[in-house]
mmCIF file of C-alpha atoms and ligand atoms in Angstrom:
data_model
loop_
_atom_site.group_PDB
_atom_site.id
_atom_site.type_symbol
_atom_site.label_atom_id
_atom_site.label_comp_id
_atom_site.label_asym_id
_atom_site.label_seq_id
_atom_site.Cartn_x
_atom_site.Cartn_y
_atom_site.Cartn_z
ATOM 1 C CA MET A 767 6.336 14.488 2.722
ATOM 2 C CA LYS A 768 4.921 11.851 0.421
ATOM 3 C CA ILE A 769 1.577 10.040 0.470
ATOM 4 C CA ILE A 770 1.999 6.789 -1.469
ATOM 5 C CA SER A 771 -0.813 4.433 -2.496
ATOM 6 C CA PHE A 772 -0.078 0.785 -3.250
ATOM 7 C CA LEU A 773 -2.460 -0.218 -5.999
ATOM 8 C CA ASN A 774 -3.209 -3.017 -8.425
ATOM 9 C CA PHE A 775 -6.677 -4.286 -9.333
ATOM 10 C CA LYS A 776 -5.263 -7.805 -9.375
ATOM 11 C CA GLY A 777 -5.506 -9.652 -6.055
ATOM 12 C CA GLY A 778 -2.627 -11.248 -4.194
ATOM 13 C CA VAL A 779 0.211 -9.387 -5.933
ATOM 14 C CA GLY A 780 1.818 -8.147 -2.713
ATOM 15 C CA LYS A 781 0.159 -4.744 -2.159
ATOM 16 C CA THR A 782 -0.336 -5.271 1.560
ATOM 17 C CA THR A 783 3.002 -7.022 2.146
ATOM 18 C CA SER A 784 4.749 -4.149 0.340
ATOM 19 C CA THR A 785 2.862 -1.412 2.245
ATOM 20 C CA HIS A 786 3.702 -3.068 5.553
ATOM 21 C CA CYS A 787 7.356 -3.874 4.804
ATOM 22 C CA ILE A 788 8.192 -0.549 3.125
ATOM 23 C CA GLY A 789 6.512 1.256 6.036
ATOM 24 C CA ALA A 790 8.665 -0.690 8.507
ATOM 25 C CA ALA A 791 11.767 -0.173 6.334
ATOM 26 C CA LEU A 792 11.244 3.599 6.180
ATOM 27 C CA SER A 793 10.877 3.532 9.962
ATOM 28 C CA GLU A 794 14.238 1.649 10.144
ATOM 29 C CA LEU A 795 15.698 4.570 8.182
ATOM 30 C CA GLY A 796 14.456 6.956 10.875
ATOM 31 C CA LYS A 797 11.388 8.234 9.027
ATOM 32 C CA LYS A 798 8.066 8.970 10.693
ATOM 33 C CA VAL A 799 5.484 6.727 9.032
ATOM 34 C CA LEU A 800 1.690 6.363 9.024
ATOM 35 C CA LEU A 801 0.045 3.359 7.359
ATOM 36 C CA VAL A 802 -3.592 3.596 6.241
ATOM 37 C CA ASP A 803 -5.646 0.446 5.646
ATOM 38 C CA MET A 804 -8.227 1.201 2.937
ATOM 39 C CA ASP A 805 -9.079 -2.458 2.307
ATOM 40 C CA PRO A 806 -12.184 -3.897 4.048
ATOM 41 C CA GLN A 807 -10.294 -7.235 4.216
ATOM 42 C CA GLY A 808 -8.134 -5.530 6.898
ATOM 43 C CA THR A 809 -5.006 -7.559 6.085
ATOM 44 C CA LEU A 810 -2.627 -4.653 6.752
ATOM 45 C CA SER A 811 -4.218 -4.211 10.186
ATOM 46 C CA PHE A 812 -3.969 -7.979 10.776
ATOM 47 C CA PHE A 813 -0.244 -7.887 9.908
ATOM 48 C CA SER A 814 0.382 -4.901 12.190
ATOM 49 C CA THR A 815 -1.416 -5.316 15.501
ATOM 50 C CA GLU A 816 -3.384 -7.614 17.795
ATOM 51 C CA GLU A 817 -4.821 -4.714 19.762
ATOM 52 C CA ILE A 818 -8.593 -4.270 19.623
ATOM 53 C CA ILE A 819 -9.574 -1.833 16.885
ATOM 54 C CA ASN A 820 -11.844 0.910 18.226
ATOM 55 C CA LYS A 821 -11.829 3.418 15.387
ATOM 56 C CA SER A 822 -11.010 2.678 11.786
ATOM 57 C CA THR A 823 -11.144 3.982 8.221
ATOM 58 C CA PHE A 824 -14.898 3.288 8.415
ATOM 59 C CA ASP A 825 -15.269 5.964 11.132
ATOM 60 C CA LEU A 826 -12.886 8.267 9.282
ATOM 61 C CA LEU A 827 -14.665 8.143 5.914
ATOM 62 C CA LEU A 828 -18.149 8.442 7.395
ATOM 63 C CA ARG A 829 -17.071 11.310 9.704
ATOM 64 C CA LYS A 830 -17.982 9.332 12.818
ATOM 65 C CA ALA A 831 -14.595 10.162 14.374
ATOM 66 C CA GLY A 832 -11.798 12.695 13.884
ATOM 67 C CA VAL A 833 -8.596 11.558 12.226
ATOM 68 C CA THR A 834 -6.444 11.687 15.390
ATOM 69 C CA ASP A 835 -8.930 9.376 17.175
ATOM 70 C CA CYS A 836 -8.497 6.804 14.388
ATOM 71 C CA ILE A 837 -4.692 6.630 14.659
ATOM 72 C CA MET A 838 -3.160 3.691 16.569
ATOM 73 C CA LYS A 839 0.402 4.331 17.792
ATOM 74 C CA LEU A 840 2.419 1.159 17.192
ATOM 75 C CA GLU A 841 6.092 0.411 17.878
ATOM 76 C CA GLU A 842 7.454 1.110 14.400
ATOM 77 C CA PHE A 843 4.758 3.200 12.772
ATOM 78 C CA ASP A 844 1.293 4.648 13.294
ATOM 79 C CA LEU A 845 -1.733 2.929 11.736
ATOM 80 C CA ILE A 846 -5.258 3.870 10.734
ATOM 81 C CA PRO A 847 -6.703 0.353 10.684
ATOM 82 C CA SER A 848 -9.681 -1.065 8.843
ATOM 83 C CA THR A 849 -12.292 -3.668 9.678
ATOM 84 C CA ILE A 850 -14.919 -5.497 7.658
ATOM 85 C CA ASP A 851 -17.361 -2.663 8.618
ATOM 86 C CA LEU A 852 -15.745 -0.685 5.814
ATOM 87 C CA THR A 853 -17.709 -2.768 3.285
ATOM 88 C CA VAL A 854 -20.960 -1.029 4.220
ATOM 89 C CA ALA A 855 -19.332 2.413 4.094
ATOM 90 C CA GLU A 856 -19.333 2.126 0.302
ATOM 91 C CA LEU A 857 -23.154 2.308 0.147
ATOM 92 C CA GLN A 858 -23.312 5.188 2.615
ATOM 93 C CA LEU A 859 -20.549 7.145 0.890
ATOM 94 C CA ASN A 860 -22.402 6.954 -2.382
ATOM 95 C CA ILE A 861 -25.046 9.344 -1.049
ATOM 96 C CA THR A 862 -22.610 11.907 0.376
ATOM 97 C CA TYR A 863 -20.980 14.975 -1.142
ATOM 98 C CA ASN A 864 -17.285 14.932 -1.982
ATOM 99 C CA LYS A 865 -17.209 11.205 -1.481
ATOM 100 C CA GLU A 866 -13.829 10.801 -3.215
ATOM 101 C CA TYR A 867 -12.221 13.581 -1.121
ATOM 102 C CA ARG A 868 -12.895 12.338 2.397
ATOM 103 C CA LEU A 869 -9.531 10.653 3.000
ATOM 104 C CA LYS A 870 -7.582 13.588 1.512
ATOM 105 C CA ASN A 871 -9.414 16.095 3.704
ATOM 106 C CA SER A 872 -8.798 14.024 6.836
ATOM 107 C CA LEU A 873 -5.120 13.402 6.109
ATOM 108 C CA SER A 874 -4.525 17.087 5.404
ATOM 109 C CA GLU A 875 -5.051 17.723 9.135
ATOM 110 C CA ILE A 876 -2.185 15.451 10.215
ATOM 111 C CA LYS A 877 0.071 14.895 7.198
ATOM 112 C CA GLU A 878 2.751 17.313 8.393
ATOM 113 C CA ASN A 879 3.377 15.014 11.385
ATOM 114 C CA TYR A 880 4.790 12.348 9.049
ATOM 115 C CA ASP A 881 7.542 11.887 6.470
ATOM 116 C CA TYR A 882 5.573 9.152 4.683
ATOM 117 C CA ILE A 883 1.939 8.079 4.645
ATOM 118 C CA LEU A 884 1.460 4.710 2.901
ATOM 119 C CA ILE A 885 -2.022 3.602 1.825
ATOM 120 C CA ASP A 886 -2.942 -0.040 1.170
ATOM 121 C CA CYS A 887 -5.703 -0.235 -1.472
ATOM 122 C CA PRO A 888 -8.179 -3.064 -2.117
ATOM 123 C CA PRO A 889 -7.879 -4.996 -5.413
ATOM 124 C CA SER A 890 -10.572 -3.012 -7.253
ATOM 125 C CA LEU A 891 -11.460 0.472 -8.495
ATOM 126 C CA SER A 892 -13.844 1.066 -5.573
ATOM 127 C CA ILE A 893 -14.666 4.280 -3.729
ATOM 128 C CA PHE A 894 -11.838 3.356 -1.324
ATOM 129 C CA THR A 895 -9.334 3.224 -4.167
ATOM 130 C CA LEU A 896 -10.630 6.529 -5.570
ATOM 131 C CA ASN A 897 -10.242 8.150 -2.113
ATOM 132 C CA SER A 898 -6.675 6.801 -1.997
ATOM 133 C CA LEU A 899 -5.842 8.128 -5.480
ATOM 134 C CA VAL A 900 -7.186 11.583 -4.599
ATOM 135 C CA ALA A 901 -5.274 11.697 -1.291
ATOM 136 C CA SER A 902 -1.926 10.552 -2.705
ATOM 137 C CA THR A 903 1.071 12.353 -4.107
ATOM 138 C CA ASP A 904 2.519 9.105 -5.515
ATOM 139 C CA LEU A 905 1.580 5.620 -6.653
ATOM 140 C CA ILE A 906 3.471 2.323 -6.422
ATOM 141 C CA ILE A 907 2.141 -0.584 -8.476
ATOM 142 C CA PRO A 908 3.197 -3.984 -7.128
ATOM 143 C CA CYS A 909 3.216 -6.543 -9.959
ATOM 144 C CA GLU A 910 3.938 -10.262 -9.678
ATOM 145 C CA CYS A 911 6.715 -11.651 -11.888
ATOM 146 C CA GLU A 912 4.183 -13.896 -13.661
ATOM 147 C CA LEU A 913 2.999 -14.079 -17.252
ATOM 148 C CA ALA A 914 -0.638 -13.132 -16.537
ATOM 149 C CA SER A 915 0.460 -10.040 -14.602
ATOM 150 C CA MET A 916 1.992 -8.282 -17.588
ATOM 151 C CA ASP A 917 -1.260 -8.015 -19.567
ATOM 152 C CA GLY A 918 -3.018 -6.936 -16.386
ATOM 153 C CA LEU A 919 -0.409 -4.239 -15.805
ATOM 154 C CA ASN A 920 -0.955 -2.554 -19.190
ATOM 155 C CA LEU A 921 -4.718 -2.731 -18.694
ATOM 156 C CA LEU A 922 -4.379 -1.253 -15.221
ATOM 157 C CA LEU A 923 -2.236 1.663 -16.403
ATOM 158 C CA LYS A 924 -4.759 2.393 -19.145
ATOM 159 C CA SER A 925 -7.826 2.250 -16.924
ATOM 160 C CA LEU A 926 -6.132 4.434 -14.308
ATOM 161 C CA GLU A 927 -5.467 7.206 -16.822
ATOM 162 C CA ASP A 928 -9.043 8.583 -16.746
ATOM 163 C CA ALA A 929 -9.370 8.419 -12.977
ATOM 164 C CA ILE A 930 -6.017 10.191 -12.506
ATOM 165 C CA ASN A 931 -6.762 12.883 -15.113
ATOM 166 C CA GLU A 932 -10.146 13.635 -13.583
ATOM 167 C CA LEU A 933 -9.345 13.360 -9.896
ATOM 168 C CA ASN A 934 -5.645 14.021 -9.321
ATOM 169 C CA PRO A 935 -3.689 15.095 -12.427
ATOM 170 C CA THR A 936 -0.466 15.719 -10.472
ATOM 171 C CA LEU A 937 -0.362 12.161 -9.101
ATOM 172 C CA ASN A 938 3.082 10.723 -9.815
ATOM 173 C CA ILE A 939 3.543 7.054 -10.702
ATOM 174 C CA LEU A 940 6.639 6.469 -8.587
ATOM 175 C CA GLY A 941 7.191 3.013 -10.038
ATOM 176 C CA ILE A 942 6.249 -0.564 -10.761
ATOM 177 C CA LEU A 943 7.386 -2.896 -7.977
ATOM 178 C CA PRO A 944 8.052 -6.442 -9.243
ATOM 179 C CA THR A 945 7.141 -8.943 -6.507
ATOM 180 C CA LYS A 946 7.580 -12.666 -5.824
ATOM 181 C CA LEU A 947 10.594 -13.065 -8.116
ATOM 182 C CA ASP A 948 11.249 -16.816 -8.107
ATOM 183 C CA GLY A 949 14.920 -17.615 -8.766
ATOM 184 C CA ARG A 950 14.052 -21.295 -9.407
ATOM 185 C CA LYS A 951 11.778 -20.469 -12.354
ATOM 186 C CA LYS A 952 13.403 -19.226 -15.573
ATOM 187 C CA ILE A 953 10.159 -17.539 -16.672
ATOM 188 C CA SER A 954 10.044 -15.401 -13.510
ATOM 189 C CA GLY A 955 13.436 -13.797 -14.287
ATOM 190 C CA GLU A 956 12.495 -13.402 -17.954
ATOM 191 C CA ILE A 957 9.323 -11.536 -17.027
ATOM 192 C CA TYR A 958 11.329 -9.235 -14.759
ATOM 193 C CA GLU A 959 13.617 -8.452 -17.718
ATOM 194 C CA VAL A 960 10.617 -7.683 -19.990
ATOM 195 C CA LEU A 961 9.112 -5.451 -17.291
ATOM 196 C CA LYS A 962 12.422 -3.570 -17.022
ATOM 197 C CA GLU A 963 12.541 -3.021 -20.789
ATOM 198 C CA SER A 964 8.949 -1.801 -21.082
ATOM 199 C CA HIS A 965 8.755 0.377 -17.944
ATOM 200 C CA PRO A 966 11.541 2.877 -17.214
ATOM 201 C CA ASN A 967 10.313 3.546 -13.665
ATOM 202 C CA ILE A 968 10.765 0.082 -12.224
ATOM 203 C CA PHE A 969 12.081 -0.769 -8.767
ATOM 204 C CA PRO A 970 14.471 -3.644 -8.025
ATOM 205 C CA ALA A 971 12.491 -6.902 -7.618
ATOM 206 C CA ILE A 972 11.326 -8.422 -4.328
ATOM 207 C CA ARG A 973 12.278 -12.111 -4.200
ATOM 208 C CA ILE A 974 10.016 -14.908 -2.992
ATOM 209 C CA ASN A 975 10.751 -15.342 0.692
ATOM 210 C CA SER A 976 8.941 -17.576 3.179
ATOM 211 C CA LYS A 977 9.539 -15.064 5.983
ATOM 212 C CA LEU A 978 7.353 -12.585 4.102
ATOM 213 C CA SER A 979 4.484 -15.071 3.970
ATOM 214 C CA GLU A 980 4.620 -15.362 7.777
ATOM 215 C CA LEU A 981 3.730 -11.703 8.500
ATOM 216 C CA GLY A 982 0.790 -11.582 10.863
ATOM 217 C CA ILE A 983 1.800 -14.643 12.882
ATOM 218 C CA GLU A 984 3.942 -12.631 15.285
ATOM 219 C CA LYS A 985 2.488 -9.162 14.492
ATOM 220 C CA LYS A 986 6.085 -8.032 14.029
ATOM 221 C CA SER A 987 7.643 -6.466 10.980
ATOM 222 C CA ILE A 988 10.179 -8.444 8.962
ATOM 223 C CA PHE A 989 12.894 -6.220 10.510
ATOM 224 C CA LYS A 990 11.954 -7.276 14.052
ATOM 225 C CA SER A 991 11.416 -10.961 13.200
ATOM 226 C CA ASP A 992 14.372 -11.583 10.838
ATOM 227 C CA LYS A 993 16.317 -8.589 9.631
ATOM 228 C CA ASN A 994 18.806 -10.820 7.778
ATOM 229 C CA SER A 995 16.116 -12.426 5.618
ATOM 230 C CA LYS A 996 15.960 -11.845 1.856
ATOM 231 C CA GLY A 997 12.595 -10.114 2.365
ATOM 232 C CA ALA A 998 14.037 -7.594 4.837
ATOM 233 C CA LYS A 999 17.022 -6.868 2.571
ATOM 234 C CA ASP A 1000 14.887 -6.426 -0.553
ATOM 235 C CA TYR A 1001 12.350 -4.125 1.077
ATOM 236 C CA LEU A 1002 15.084 -2.047 2.784
ATOM 237 C CA ASP A 1003 16.622 -1.482 -0.660
ATOM 238 C CA ILE A 1004 13.268 -0.220 -1.966
ATOM 239 C CA ALA A 1005 12.843 2.092 1.035
ATOM 240 C CA LYS A 1006 16.321 3.516 0.363
ATOM 241 C CA VAL A 1007 15.350 4.266 -3.237
ATOM 242 C CA ILE A 1008 12.122 5.937 -2.051
ATOM 243 C CA ALA A 1009 13.882 7.969 0.658
ATOM 244 C CA ASN A 1010 16.795 8.690 -1.680
ATOM 245 C CA VAL A 1011 19.475 7.521 0.780
HETATM 246 N N1 ATP B 1114 7.858 -11.866 -1.732
HETATM 247 C C1 ATP B 1114 6.983 -12.749 -1.249
HETATM 248 N N2 ATP B 1114 7.386 -14.021 -0.964
HETATM 249 C C2 ATP B 1114 6.517 -14.939 -0.496
HETATM 250 N N3 ATP B 1114 5.207 -14.696 -0.279
HETATM 251 C C3 ATP B 1114 4.747 -13.456 -0.534
HETATM 252 C C4 ATP B 1114 5.598 -12.424 -1.038
HETATM 253 N N4 ATP B 1114 4.847 -11.304 -1.203
HETATM 254 C C5 ATP B 1114 3.600 -11.635 -0.834
HETATM 255 N N5 ATP B 1114 3.522 -12.929 -0.438
HETATM 256 C C6 ATP B 1114 2.319 -13.674 -0.027
HETATM 257 O O1 ATP B 1114 1.385 -13.599 -1.102
HETATM 258 C C7 ATP B 1114 0.070 -13.466 -0.599
HETATM 259 C C8 ATP B 1114 -0.555 -12.183 -1.143
HETATM 260 O O2 ATP B 1114 0.175 -11.083 -0.632
HETATM 261 P P1 ATP B 1114 -0.562 -9.734 -0.204
HETATM 262 O O3 ATP B 1114 -1.652 -10.007 0.770
HETATM 263 O O4 ATP B 1114 0.495 -8.772 0.215
HETATM 264 O O5 ATP B 1114 -1.168 -9.320 -1.603
HETATM 265 P P2 ATP B 1114 -2.302 -8.230 -1.912
HETATM 266 O O6 ATP B 1114 -2.008 -7.732 -3.273
HETATM 267 O O7 ATP B 1114 -2.363 -7.244 -0.831
HETATM 268 O O8 ATP B 1114 -3.620 -9.137 -1.913
HETATM 269 P P3 ATP B 1114 -5.154 -8.601 -1.960
HETATM 270 O O9 ATP B 1114 -5.397 -8.230 -3.372
HETATM 271 O O10 ATP B 1114 -5.958 -9.782 -1.502
HETATM 272 O O11 ATP B 1114 -5.246 -7.440 -1.040
HETATM 273 C C9 ATP B 1114 0.173 -13.485 0.913
HETATM 274 O O12 ATP B 1114 -0.051 -14.800 1.367
HETATM 275 C C10 ATP B 1114 1.613 -13.065 1.172
HETATM 276 O O13 ATP B 1114 2.110 -13.600 2.366
HETATM 277 MG MG1 MG B 1115 -4.031 -6.617 0.310
#
């Protein structure tokens, strides 16, 4: 089993879209999947369900509920959702012991029930990101095919080094995931080529696709709303690489 965090300190690069779509794609491949929303913005939860959220990562991290009580069983995957309440958990966690280990300890109780646990991180090196890094076996770094993203990527890899060495030295960087490849812009393809040259562990790129920007409207995955879309095809290819099929 793998626990994979989707992380980049830059906002809007496709962390949540990738967590959601790769989770659904792995489910298409017959894998048992749990998604964990570690972002107080709650976008992954918004994409996944319209059910009322009773227990969330807030309750999990502050030990207000057991892990099984926080799991929502959805059609394609299970979800530990988040709500804006999570914002205040940061202050409370700061005065607790083992504050970076709370997610890992909780997931250890249920991880054997899943083939993949995917964690959506917020765009910062917060206590939620540190909990995700500690709990994970692997890391995927979504990176937009844009000029500004390349500098950010090198900075990110450098600033992660210390956190990984201190907190989880066996954490494996599974790969960089180029997102929002725009076939109409020459520069977008050129940046993808540069990324490929400078990073050996790079996934095939996800193309810009309007269907992907509509997640959350129907609360359905891209595979249920339009499995023939470019977005569905691209993310299924990534899931096949991850699952080695
Ligand atoms: N391949 C794509 N094609 C078109 N739109 C996309 C694609 N990937 C992501 N988007 C859109 O880009 C925006 C940002 O995506 P997303 O929320 O997944 O990024 P994020 O990195 O999780 O952002 P944040 O840092 O705020 O958490 C969203 O509006 C999403 O619909
Ligand atoms: Mg997000």
